[in-house]
Short mmCIF file of C-alpha atoms (C1' of nucleotides) in Angstrom, two decimals:
data_model
loop_
_atom_site.label_atom_id
_atom_site.label_comp_id
_atom_site.label_asym_id
_atom_site.label_seq_id
_atom_site.Cartn_x
_atom_site.Cartn_y
_atom_site.Cartn_z
CA MET A 1 8.48 53.46 -13.82
CA TYR A 2 9.42 53.03 -17.42
CA GLN A 3 11.54 55.30 -19.54
CA ASN A 4 11.27 57.46 -16.50
CA SER A 5 13.32 60.52 -17.22
CA GLN A 6 12.05 61.12 -20.72
CA ASN A 7 8.36 60.58 -20.28
CA VAL A 8 7.94 62.39 -17.05
CA SER A 9 9.72 65.42 -18.36
CA LYS A 10 7.63 65.35 -21.48
CA ALA A 11 4.43 65.19 -19.48
CA LYS A 12 5.62 68.04 -17.28
CA SER A 13 6.46 70.25 -20.20
CA ARG A 14 2.98 69.65 -21.51
CA ARG A 15 1.44 70.55 -18.19
CA SER A 16 3.52 73.68 -17.73
CA VAL A 17 2.16 75.38 -20.80
CA GLY A 18 0.07 77.74 -18.73
CA GLU A 19 3.04 79.36 -17.04
CA GLY A 20 2.77 82.33 -19.36
CA GLY A 21 0.68 84.34 -16.95
CA GLN A 22 -2.70 84.32 -18.61
CA GLY A 23 -3.25 80.73 -17.46
CA ARG A 24 -6.34 80.66 -19.59
CA SER A 25 -5.22 78.17 -22.23
CA ARG A 26 -6.64 74.74 -21.67
CA ARG A 27 -4.27 71.87 -20.96
CA PRO A 28 -4.72 68.30 -22.13
CA ALA A 29 -7.02 66.24 -20.02
CA TYR A 30 -4.70 63.23 -20.17
CA THR A 31 -1.13 62.34 -20.92
CA ARG A 32 -0.24 60.03 -23.75
CA GLU A 33 0.61 57.35 -21.21
CA GLU A 34 -2.74 57.64 -19.49
CA VAL A 35 -4.55 57.21 -22.76
CA ALA A 36 -2.36 54.24 -23.63
CA ARG A 37 -3.02 52.60 -20.26
CA ALA A 38 -6.74 53.10 -20.65
CA ALA A 39 -6.51 51.49 -24.07
CA LEU A 40 -4.59 48.55 -22.61
CA ASP A 41 -7.23 48.15 -19.98
CA LEU A 42 -9.96 48.22 -22.57
CA LEU A 43 -8.00 45.78 -24.71
CA ASP A 44 -7.88 43.28 -21.87
CA ARG A 45 -11.61 43.53 -21.44
CA VAL A 46 -12.88 43.53 -25.00
CA GLY A 47 -10.06 42.11 -27.11
CA LEU A 48 -8.34 43.44 -30.18
CA ASP A 49 -11.47 43.67 -32.29
CA GLY A 50 -13.33 45.50 -29.56
CA LEU A 51 -10.75 48.22 -29.12
CA THR A 52 -12.18 51.04 -31.17
CA MET A 53 -11.29 54.68 -31.31
CA ARG A 54 -14.92 55.38 -30.58
CA THR A 55 -15.21 53.10 -27.57
CA LEU A 56 -11.89 54.23 -26.14
CA ALA A 57 -12.95 57.86 -26.43
CA GLN A 58 -16.22 57.06 -24.75
CA GLU A 59 -14.36 55.25 -21.98
CA LEU A 60 -12.30 58.37 -21.37
CA GLY A 61 -15.31 60.66 -21.64
CA VAL A 62 -14.00 62.62 -24.58
CA GLY A 63 -14.98 62.98 -28.19
CA THR A 64 -13.61 60.46 -30.61
CA MET A 65 -11.51 62.97 -32.44
CA THR A 66 -9.78 64.07 -29.27
CA LEU A 67 -7.71 60.89 -29.46
CA TYR A 68 -6.14 62.13 -32.64
CA GLY A 69 -4.55 64.88 -30.62
CA TYR A 70 -2.52 62.25 -28.80
CA PHE A 71 -1.83 59.85 -31.62
CA ARG A 72 -1.64 60.42 -35.32
CA ASP A 73 -3.08 57.01 -36.03
CA LYS A 74 -4.71 54.04 -34.47
CA GLU A 75 -1.44 52.37 -35.38
CA GLU A 76 0.47 54.84 -33.23
CA LEU A 77 -1.95 54.29 -30.38
CA LEU A 78 -1.41 50.54 -30.60
CA ASP A 79 2.33 51.00 -30.43
CA ALA A 80 1.86 52.99 -27.26
CA VAL A 81 -0.35 50.24 -25.87
CA VAL A 82 2.39 47.68 -26.41
CA ASP A 83 4.76 50.04 -24.64
CA ALA A 84 2.35 50.44 -21.75
CA ALA A 85 2.19 46.68 -21.37
CA ALA A 86 5.97 46.48 -21.37
CA ALA A 87 6.13 49.18 -18.72
CA GLU A 88 4.32 46.97 -16.24
CA HIS A 89 6.96 44.37 -16.70
CA ASN A 90 9.33 44.85 -13.80
CA ILE A 91 12.13 42.33 -13.69
CA THR A 92 14.63 42.11 -10.89
CA PRO A 93 18.09 40.86 -11.82
CA PRO A 94 18.10 37.16 -10.96
CA SER A 95 20.82 35.05 -9.44
CA GLY A 96 21.90 31.46 -9.84
CA SER A 97 23.41 29.59 -12.75
CA TRP A 98 23.05 31.05 -16.21
CA GLN A 99 20.39 28.45 -16.90
CA ASP A 100 18.45 29.49 -13.83
CA GLN A 101 18.67 33.14 -14.77
CA LEU A 102 17.38 32.46 -18.25
CA ARG A 103 14.65 30.25 -16.91
CA TYR A 104 13.51 33.10 -14.73
CA LEU A 105 13.61 35.66 -17.53
CA VAL A 106 11.74 33.48 -19.95
CA GLY A 107 9.15 32.69 -17.30
CA GLU A 108 8.62 36.41 -16.73
CA LEU A 109 8.23 37.03 -20.44
CA ARG A 110 5.76 34.21 -20.66
CA SER A 111 3.60 35.43 -17.81
CA ALA A 112 3.77 39.00 -19.10
CA LEU A 113 2.50 37.85 -22.46
CA ALA A 114 -0.18 35.76 -20.82
CA ARG A 115 -1.38 38.74 -18.78
CA HIS A 116 -2.34 40.67 -21.92
CA PRO A 117 -3.09 38.08 -24.57
CA ALA A 118 -4.00 40.58 -27.24
CA ILE A 119 -0.58 42.21 -27.00
CA LEU A 120 0.99 39.21 -28.63
CA GLU A 121 -0.84 39.68 -31.88
CA LEU A 122 0.09 43.33 -31.83
CA ARG A 123 3.74 42.56 -31.42
CA LEU A 124 3.76 40.26 -34.39
CA ARG A 125 3.95 43.19 -36.74
CA ARG A 126 6.34 45.45 -34.90
CA PRO A 127 9.94 44.78 -33.97
CA LEU A 128 9.59 46.34 -30.57
CA LEU A 129 12.60 48.11 -29.19
CA SER A 130 11.53 50.21 -26.26
CA PRO A 131 13.83 50.24 -23.23
CA GLY A 132 11.27 48.48 -21.08
CA ILE A 133 11.33 45.48 -23.35
CA LEU A 134 15.08 45.48 -23.69
CA ARG A 135 15.73 45.36 -19.98
CA GLY A 136 15.13 41.61 -20.06
CA THR A 137 17.39 41.27 -23.07
CA GLU A 138 20.21 43.02 -21.25
CA ILE A 139 19.98 40.69 -18.28
CA GLY A 140 19.79 37.63 -20.47
CA TYR A 141 22.78 38.75 -22.50
CA SER A 142 24.91 39.32 -19.45
CA ALA A 143 24.02 35.90 -18.03
CA LEU A 144 25.01 34.24 -21.29
CA MET A 145 28.22 36.16 -21.66
CA GLN A 146 29.26 35.40 -18.11
CA ALA A 147 28.67 31.75 -18.93
CA GLY A 148 31.31 32.07 -21.61
CA PHE A 149 29.32 32.53 -24.79
CA SER A 150 30.69 34.91 -27.38
CA ARG A 151 28.74 38.02 -28.31
CA ALA A 152 27.46 36.40 -31.48
CA GLU A 153 26.44 33.21 -29.70
CA THR A 154 24.82 35.20 -26.93
CA ALA A 155 22.63 37.12 -29.35
CA ARG A 156 21.70 33.95 -31.20
CA ALA A 157 20.98 32.02 -28.03
CA PHE A 158 18.79 34.68 -26.50
CA ARG A 159 16.88 35.04 -29.73
CA ILE A 160 16.09 31.34 -29.76
CA LEU A 161 14.68 31.48 -26.25
CA PHE A 162 12.70 34.57 -27.10
CA LEU A 163 11.19 33.03 -30.21
CA TYR A 164 10.38 29.79 -28.49
CA THR A 165 8.57 31.60 -25.70
CA PHE A 166 6.64 33.75 -28.10
CA GLY A 167 5.68 30.81 -30.24
CA PHE A 168 4.63 28.86 -27.20
CA VAL A 169 2.39 31.55 -25.82
CA ALA A 170 0.96 32.30 -29.24
CA PHE A 171 -0.12 28.72 -29.78
CA SER A 172 -0.52 27.45 -26.29
CA ALA A 173 -2.18 30.28 -24.49
CA GLU A 174 -4.97 29.64 -22.06
CA SER A 175 -7.14 29.28 -25.14
CA VAL A 176 -5.98 25.67 -25.14
CA THR A 177 -8.61 24.37 -22.81
CA ASP A 178 -9.46 20.81 -22.06
CA GLU A 179 -12.14 21.09 -24.67
CA VAL A 180 -9.63 22.00 -27.37
CA ARG A 181 -7.46 19.12 -26.21
CA HIS A 182 -10.35 16.75 -26.61
CA GLN A 183 -11.02 18.10 -30.07
CA VAL A 184 -7.42 17.57 -31.03
CA GLN A 185 -7.41 14.05 -29.74
CA ALA A 186 -10.67 13.27 -31.49
CA ALA A 187 -9.42 14.73 -34.75
CA ALA A 188 -6.23 12.69 -34.57
CA LEU A 189 -8.16 9.51 -33.90
CA LEU A 190 -10.33 10.13 -36.94
CA LEU A 191 -7.41 10.12 -39.35
CA PRO A 192 -7.02 7.14 -41.69
CA GLU A 193 -4.72 4.84 -39.79
CA ALA A 194 -3.01 3.55 -42.91
CA GLU A 195 -1.66 6.96 -43.74
CA TYR A 196 -1.22 8.29 -40.21
CA PRO A 197 -0.24 5.30 -38.08
CA THR A 198 2.07 7.09 -35.66
CA LEU A 199 -0.21 10.06 -35.21
CA VAL A 200 -3.26 7.93 -34.52
CA ALA A 201 -1.30 5.95 -31.95
CA SER A 202 -0.08 9.16 -30.33
CA ALA A 203 -3.36 11.04 -30.34
CA LYS A 204 -3.41 11.35 -26.58
CA GLU A 205 0.18 12.52 -26.34
CA THR A 206 -0.40 15.02 -29.13
CA ALA A 207 -3.32 16.54 -27.29
CA GLU A 208 -1.41 16.76 -24.02
CA VAL A 209 1.42 18.60 -25.64
CA MET A 210 -0.69 21.49 -26.91
CA GLY A 211 0.07 23.63 -23.88
CA GLY A 212 0.73 23.68 -20.19
CA ASP A 213 3.64 24.24 -17.89
CA ALA A 214 5.14 20.80 -18.32
CA GLN A 215 5.47 21.19 -22.06
CA PHE A 216 6.88 24.68 -21.72
CA GLU A 217 9.50 23.50 -19.25
CA PHE A 218 10.38 20.56 -21.42
CA GLY A 219 11.13 22.75 -24.40
CA LEU A 220 13.06 25.18 -22.28
CA ASP A 221 15.17 22.33 -20.90
CA ILE A 222 15.89 21.04 -24.38
CA ILE A 223 17.07 24.41 -25.59
CA LEU A 224 19.20 25.06 -22.52
CA GLN A 225 20.66 21.58 -22.83
CA GLY A 226 21.49 22.23 -26.46
CA LEU A 227 23.11 25.53 -25.58
CA ASP A 228 25.13 23.89 -22.85
CA ALA A 229 26.33 21.20 -25.22
CA ARG A 230 27.36 23.87 -27.69
CA ARG A 231 29.20 25.75 -24.99
CA ALA A 232 31.02 22.66 -23.75
CA GLY A 233 32.07 21.66 -27.24
CA ARG A 234 33.59 25.01 -28.08
CA GLY A 235 37.08 25.04 -29.60
CA ARG A 236 37.23 21.30 -29.85
CA ARG A 237 35.03 20.79 -32.85
CA PRO A 238 33.21 23.86 -34.06
CA THR A 239 30.05 21.98 -34.82
CA ARG A 240 29.81 20.74 -38.33
CA ARG A 241 26.41 19.34 -37.61
CA SER A 242 24.83 21.29 -40.42
CA ARG A 243 26.69 19.28 -43.05
CA GLY A 244 25.60 15.99 -44.53
CA GLU A 245 26.64 13.79 -41.66
CA MET B 1 -4.38 16.82 -54.07
CA TYR B 2 -5.51 17.31 -50.55
CA GLN B 3 -8.20 15.45 -48.70
CA ASN B 4 -8.75 13.96 -52.10
CA SER B 5 -11.51 11.47 -51.74
CA GLN B 6 -13.82 13.58 -49.63
CA ASN B 7 -13.60 16.88 -51.40
CA VAL B 8 -13.81 15.58 -54.91
CA SER B 9 -16.84 13.52 -54.13
CA LYS B 10 -18.46 16.46 -52.41
CA ALA B 11 -17.82 18.68 -55.42
CA LYS B 12 -19.22 16.03 -57.70
CA SER B 13 -22.36 15.60 -55.70
CA ARG B 14 -22.88 19.35 -55.94
CA ARG B 15 -22.44 19.29 -59.69
CA SER B 16 -24.75 16.35 -60.23
CA VAL B 17 -27.78 18.09 -58.83
CA GLY B 18 -29.27 18.49 -62.28
CA GLU B 19 -29.63 14.75 -62.87
CA GLY B 20 -33.34 14.98 -62.14
CA GLY B 21 -34.26 15.37 -65.79
CA GLN B 22 -35.39 18.96 -66.01
CA GLY B 23 -31.73 20.13 -65.90
CA ARG B 24 -33.01 23.63 -65.56
CA SER B 25 -31.88 24.38 -62.00
CA ARG B 26 -28.77 26.48 -61.83
CA ARG B 27 -25.64 24.99 -60.36
CA PRO B 28 -23.07 26.87 -58.35
CA ALA B 29 -20.56 28.78 -60.38
CA TYR B 30 -17.67 27.68 -58.17
CA THR B 31 -16.78 25.03 -55.66
CA ARG B 32 -15.87 25.94 -52.12
CA GLU B 33 -12.26 25.11 -52.87
CA GLU B 34 -12.19 27.39 -55.88
CA VAL B 35 -13.48 30.27 -53.85
CA ALA B 36 -10.94 29.53 -51.11
CA ARG B 37 -8.09 29.42 -53.61
CA ALA B 38 -9.18 32.71 -55.13
CA ALA B 39 -9.23 34.18 -51.64
CA LEU B 40 -5.73 32.87 -50.95
CA ASP B 41 -4.54 34.41 -54.17
CA LEU B 42 -6.11 37.71 -53.27
CA LEU B 43 -4.65 37.47 -49.79
CA ASP B 44 -1.16 37.12 -51.19
CA ARG B 45 -1.64 40.21 -53.30
CA VAL B 46 -3.40 42.57 -50.92
CA GLY B 47 -2.73 41.24 -47.43
CA LEU B 48 -5.04 40.38 -44.61
CA ASP B 49 -6.58 43.84 -44.34
CA GLY B 50 -7.20 43.98 -48.07
CA LEU B 51 -9.11 40.71 -48.21
CA THR B 52 -12.71 41.85 -48.16
CA MET B 53 -15.88 40.00 -48.93
CA ARG B 54 -16.64 42.76 -51.39
CA THR B 55 -13.31 42.64 -53.20
CA LEU B 56 -13.27 38.86 -53.29
CA ALA B 57 -16.74 38.81 -54.79
CA GLN B 58 -15.70 41.37 -57.37
CA GLU B 59 -12.63 39.29 -58.19
CA LEU B 60 -14.87 36.30 -58.86
CA GLY B 61 -17.39 38.36 -60.80
CA VAL B 62 -20.28 37.65 -58.45
CA GLY B 63 -22.34 39.68 -56.06
CA THR B 64 -21.01 40.08 -52.55
CA MET B 65 -23.78 38.10 -50.98
CA THR B 66 -23.12 35.12 -53.22
CA LEU B 67 -20.13 34.30 -51.05
CA TYR B 68 -22.45 33.65 -48.14
CA GLY B 69 -23.79 30.71 -50.08
CA TYR B 70 -20.38 29.06 -49.74
CA PHE B 71 -19.41 30.16 -46.26
CA ARG B 72 -21.53 31.13 -43.32
CA ASP B 73 -19.00 33.70 -42.17
CA LYS B 74 -15.88 35.48 -43.15
CA GLU B 75 -14.39 33.39 -40.37
CA GLU B 76 -15.39 30.21 -42.14
CA LEU B 77 -13.93 31.51 -45.38
CA LEU B 78 -10.64 32.24 -43.65
CA ASP B 79 -10.51 28.73 -42.28
CA ALA B 80 -10.92 27.42 -45.80
CA VAL B 81 -8.14 29.74 -46.97
CA VAL B 82 -5.75 28.26 -44.42
CA ASP B 83 -6.75 24.84 -45.64
CA ALA B 84 -6.14 25.83 -49.22
CA ALA B 85 -2.65 26.97 -48.31
CA ALA B 86 -1.98 23.69 -46.55
CA ALA B 87 -3.17 21.80 -49.61
CA GLU B 88 -0.31 23.22 -51.68
CA HIS B 89 2.14 21.82 -49.22
CA ASN B 90 3.34 18.56 -50.72
CA ILE B 91 5.99 16.83 -48.69
CA THR B 92 7.77 13.71 -49.80
CA PRO B 93 8.93 11.35 -47.06
CA PRO B 94 12.57 12.20 -46.45
CA SER B 95 15.50 9.91 -45.74
CA GLY B 96 18.65 10.19 -43.67
CA SER B 97 19.19 10.46 -39.94
CA TRP B 98 16.29 11.54 -37.78
CA GLN B 99 17.92 14.94 -37.49
CA ASP B 100 18.13 15.26 -41.26
CA GLN B 101 14.51 14.26 -41.65
CA LEU B 102 13.37 16.82 -39.12
CA ARG B 103 15.57 19.45 -40.69
CA TYR B 104 13.86 18.82 -43.99
CA LEU B 105 10.37 18.91 -42.51
CA VAL B 106 10.97 22.08 -40.60
CA GLY B 107 12.49 23.70 -43.65
CA GLU B 108 9.40 22.81 -45.66
CA LEU B 109 7.14 24.26 -43.01
CA ARG B 110 9.20 27.39 -42.93
CA SER B 111 9.10 27.93 -46.67
CA ALA B 112 5.40 27.12 -46.79
CA LEU B 113 4.74 29.78 -44.20
CA ALA B 114 6.97 32.22 -46.00
CA ARG B 115 5.08 31.66 -49.25
CA HIS B 116 1.85 33.01 -47.78
CA PRO B 117 2.87 35.39 -45.02
CA ALA B 118 -0.66 36.37 -44.10
CA ILE B 119 -1.55 32.78 -43.33
CA LEU B 120 0.60 32.86 -40.25
CA GLU B 121 -1.50 35.48 -38.56
CA LEU B 122 -4.60 33.53 -39.46
CA ARG B 123 -3.26 30.38 -37.89
CA LEU B 124 -2.56 32.10 -34.61
CA ARG B 125 -6.18 31.83 -33.64
CA ARG B 126 -7.03 28.38 -34.91
CA PRO B 127 -5.56 25.07 -33.84
CA LEU B 128 -5.47 23.71 -37.34
CA LEU B 129 -5.99 20.01 -37.76
CA SER B 130 -6.66 19.30 -41.37
CA PRO B 131 -5.01 16.19 -42.83
CA GLY B 132 -2.84 18.27 -45.14
CA ILE B 133 -1.21 19.93 -42.19
CA LEU B 134 -0.87 16.74 -40.21
CA ARG B 135 0.98 14.89 -42.95
CA GLY B 136 4.18 16.60 -41.83
CA THR B 137 3.45 15.77 -38.23
CA GLU B 138 3.08 12.11 -39.07
CA ILE B 139 6.44 11.99 -40.82
CA GLY B 140 8.14 13.87 -38.02
CA TYR B 141 6.64 11.58 -35.41
CA SER B 142 7.79 8.45 -37.17
CA ALA B 143 11.32 9.81 -37.54
CA LEU B 144 11.48 10.59 -33.83
CA MET B 145 10.04 7.27 -32.76
CA GLN B 146 12.44 5.34 -34.97
CA ALA B 147 15.21 7.29 -33.26
CA GLY B 148 14.07 5.79 -29.99
CA PHE B 149 12.00 8.53 -28.43
CA SER B 150 8.93 7.48 -26.51
CA ARG B 151 5.50 8.55 -27.69
CA ALA B 152 5.33 11.29 -25.09
CA GLU B 153 8.81 12.57 -25.91
CA THR B 154 8.07 12.43 -29.60
CA ALA B 155 5.01 14.60 -29.26
CA ARG B 156 6.86 17.06 -27.04
CA ALA B 157 9.89 17.19 -29.30
CA PHE B 158 7.92 17.76 -32.46
CA ARG B 159 5.90 20.46 -30.78
CA ILE B 160 9.06 22.34 -29.83
CA LEU B 161 10.31 22.29 -33.38
CA PHE B 162 6.93 23.38 -34.67
CA LEU B 163 6.70 26.28 -32.24
CA TYR B 164 10.24 27.40 -32.89
CA THR B 165 9.64 27.47 -36.62
CA PHE B 166 6.40 29.36 -36.26
CA GLY B 167 7.94 31.86 -33.89
CA PHE B 168 10.87 32.33 -36.18
CA VAL B 169 8.81 32.99 -39.28
CA ALA B 170 6.43 35.23 -37.35
CA PHE B 171 9.22 37.48 -36.14
CA SER B 172 11.86 36.99 -38.75
CA ALA B 173 9.95 36.96 -41.96
CA GLU B 174 11.25 38.75 -44.98
CA SER B 175 9.90 41.86 -43.33
CA VAL B 176 13.23 41.96 -41.52
CA THR B 177 15.08 43.89 -44.16
CA ASP B 178 18.47 45.50 -43.91
CA GLU B 179 16.68 48.68 -43.06
CA VAL B 180 15.02 47.12 -40.03
CA ARG B 181 18.34 45.69 -39.00
CA HIS B 182 19.88 49.12 -39.15
CA GLN B 183 17.05 50.51 -37.06
CA VAL B 184 17.57 47.81 -34.47
CA GLN B 185 21.28 48.45 -34.30
CA ALA B 186 20.76 52.20 -34.05
CA ALA B 187 18.17 51.77 -31.31
CA ALA B 188 20.46 49.51 -29.32
CA LEU B 189 23.32 51.97 -29.64
CA LEU B 190 21.14 54.77 -28.32
CA LEU B 191 20.44 53.02 -25.04
CA PRO B 192 22.07 54.41 -21.88
CA GLU B 193 25.27 52.43 -21.64
CA ALA B 194 25.25 52.42 -17.85
CA GLU B 195 22.05 50.43 -17.76
CA TYR B 196 22.49 48.39 -20.91
CA PRO B 197 26.23 47.72 -21.18
CA THR B 198 26.03 44.28 -22.77
CA LEU B 199 23.32 45.21 -25.19
CA VAL B 200 25.09 48.33 -26.39
CA ALA B 201 28.26 46.31 -26.93
CA SER B 202 26.30 43.68 -28.84
CA ALA B 203 24.19 46.00 -30.97
CA LYS B 204 25.60 44.63 -34.20
CA GLU B 205 25.15 41.01 -33.18
CA THR B 206 21.60 41.72 -32.01
CA ALA B 207 20.69 43.19 -35.37
CA GLU B 208 22.21 40.29 -37.28
CA VAL B 209 20.23 37.77 -35.32
CA MET B 210 16.84 39.20 -36.22
CA GLY B 211 16.38 36.84 -39.12
CA GLY B 212 18.08 34.96 -41.90
CA ASP B 213 18.99 31.39 -42.69
CA ALA B 214 22.04 31.29 -40.45
CA GLN B 215 20.07 32.17 -37.36
CA PHE B 216 17.31 29.73 -38.24
CA GLU B 217 19.81 26.90 -38.69
CA PHE B 218 21.58 27.80 -35.47
CA GLY B 219 18.40 27.50 -33.46
CA LEU B 220 17.46 24.30 -35.18
CA ASP B 221 20.87 22.83 -34.39
CA ILE B 222 20.56 23.81 -30.75
CA ILE B 223 17.19 22.14 -30.40
CA LEU B 224 18.27 18.99 -32.21
CA GLN B 225 21.40 18.87 -30.09
CA GLY B 226 19.32 19.21 -26.96
CA LEU B 227 17.01 16.45 -28.10
CA ASP B 228 19.95 14.23 -28.89
CA ALA B 229 21.43 14.80 -25.45
CA ARG B 230 18.10 13.93 -23.88
CA ARG B 231 17.90 10.78 -25.95
CA ALA B 232 21.43 9.68 -25.10
CA GLY B 233 20.93 10.30 -21.40
CA ARG B 234 17.79 8.22 -21.18
CA GLY B 235 17.59 5.75 -18.36
CA ARG B 236 20.84 6.83 -16.86
CA ARG B 237 19.66 10.01 -15.21
CA PRO B 238 16.17 11.11 -16.10
CA THR B 239 17.05 14.76 -16.17
CA ARG B 240 16.55 16.53 -12.94
CA ARG B 241 17.62 19.73 -14.55
CA SER B 242 14.40 21.44 -13.60
CA ARG B 243 15.27 21.31 -9.93
CA GLY B 244 17.36 23.88 -8.10
CA GLU B 245 20.69 22.53 -9.16
"C1'" DA C 1 -4.48 75.70 -27.68
"C1'" DC C 2 -7.48 72.28 -27.31
"C1'" DC C 3 -11.61 69.88 -28.44
"C1'" DT C 4 -15.34 68.00 -31.39
"C1'" DG C 5 -19.73 66.84 -34.51
"C1'" DA C 6 -20.75 65.93 -39.19
"C1'" DA C 7 -19.45 63.62 -43.05
"C1'" DC C 8 -16.84 60.31 -46.11
"C1'" DA C 9 -15.42 56.05 -47.64
"C1'" DC C 10 -15.20 51.99 -46.16
"C1'" DC C 11 -16.51 47.21 -43.42
"C1'" DG C 12 -19.48 42.39 -42.45
"C1'" DT C 13 -23.92 40.85 -42.52
"C1'" DT C 14 -29.46 40.66 -42.53
"C1'" DC C 15 -33.32 40.86 -45.18
"C1'" DA C 16 -36.36 40.56 -48.68
"C1'" DA C 17 -36.71 39.99 -53.24
"C1'" DG C 18 -35.53 38.51 -58.04
"C1'" DT C 19 -34.92 34.49 -61.63
"C1'" DA D 1 -32.14 26.39 -56.31
"C1'" DC D 2 -29.28 29.96 -56.73
"C1'" DC D 3 -28.16 34.72 -56.79
"C1'" DT D 4 -28.24 39.64 -55.33
"C1'" DG D 5 -29.12 44.98 -54.31
"C1'" DA D 6 -30.53 47.79 -50.61
"C1'" DA D 7 -30.03 48.71 -46.03
"C1'" DC D 8 -28.14 48.46 -41.19
"C1'" DA D 9 -24.87 49.02 -37.81
"C1'" DC D 10 -20.58 49.51 -37.52
"C1'" DC D 11 -15.31 51.17 -38.67
"C1'" DG D 12 -10.97 54.89 -39.10
"C1'" DT D 13 -10.18 59.31 -40.44
"C1'" DT D 14 -10.69 64.26 -42.84
"C1'" DC D 15 -12.50 68.58 -42.43
"C1'" DA D 16 -14.18 72.58 -40.79
"C1'" DA D 17 -15.73 74.64 -37.02
"C1'" DG D 18 -16.43 75.71 -31.99
"C1'" DT D 19 -14.39 77.66 -27.33
#
DNA sequence: ACCTGAACACCGTTCAAGT
DNA sequence: ACCTGAACACCGTTCAAGT
């Protein structure tokens, strides 16, 4: 379902090694993708620290060193795991206004990241570029360009939405429970009021804002509103907001 | 310079153990803060993977197990390292419009994160609440509230800016070199044009947008513009943007 | 061709002991 | 009171060998 043509053919060519006639040579027990999916599954269950070459091998019923036949490194395995997570991500081209389309895309990205929390940390270090991931980018780009944004603005705008979503999930994942919220509120209330008057007064609001759908939607609205304002103002006054006044 | 009163007094009370008269009992070679700062320094030099209890101990000229007298865990040490990084962060209350003040704050946060890149990854897992970190929040809150935002809006607005900045630094740190940009552009150009027409056409723009001051400022402007629009529209029409149309 | 145990150079941390 | 080496239960990975 992802990178179809290339991967399938690669797997096939691996499988068809025995066509020589002797048919005695062993063929790999798994494909790269199968190993990656097993690793993703294990990752979901035991977290990033629990994903070990040893435990993964055990899970698959092979010797540890067998894994090094599929991947040069643990690093390379982890890249494949990120790819496997992206492969699950099946987005259908949305309809509606450009804002609606982007809302949908960003929502999909958010839920995809939430489905495999450990993936996020993995992606921090790699600028991922596999086709599966870029499918969403393509759709977002075309929505923005149809709305009248230039190519440069489109790239910038999509990047903002992408970064916001990533930042949100990274810091507002389901790890922000009610308990964490209470801790935050308590910590804010303990601050010296002389130095932190506004924060002490807003302790409750600060805690509420740590996560949740409402906060996510609010930020999304703000960004889309800002983009819309930028779009509307085009040509008239090319935004000299960055200057002094 | 950070959490002044408490920490200093704690360090003093540690030092003054020998006041009993005998003066023979050994006192700790370092304070907690000194160990944390040494760890931060080591972190900057060798990265997160290189920061080991063993190497840190060696750096300080003590046995490995001595560190466990200061911190129960490596986890607890890392928390202290994040705190030590926050302690360096000295922000002076800014002036100007609320947008200017927030621009300044966010810029400070960005450069603070850039100064110790490994800190970012550390902060992903901990909702940090030390006073040093919250100083910036207090200033941001008061700027937003003076601009007329409600407490709830203020908390939401500041959170957006915080998340955007974090996301930006996480994915657009100095690790995005020209080489990475070239890779991105090349990867985009290699996509099948039938499926990715917009992305292929915007390969150059996509690469440019991966990092850099211009992109950061653009996103910041968009968010501030969106916030301003929200502020201006208050009361009139309480934003039913989230609905269908 | 494909698989794998033993071994190496590391980790964080417990334990029992040293002054 | 403070410090610490030895030891334990782990890592990722190299190497040389097994079928």
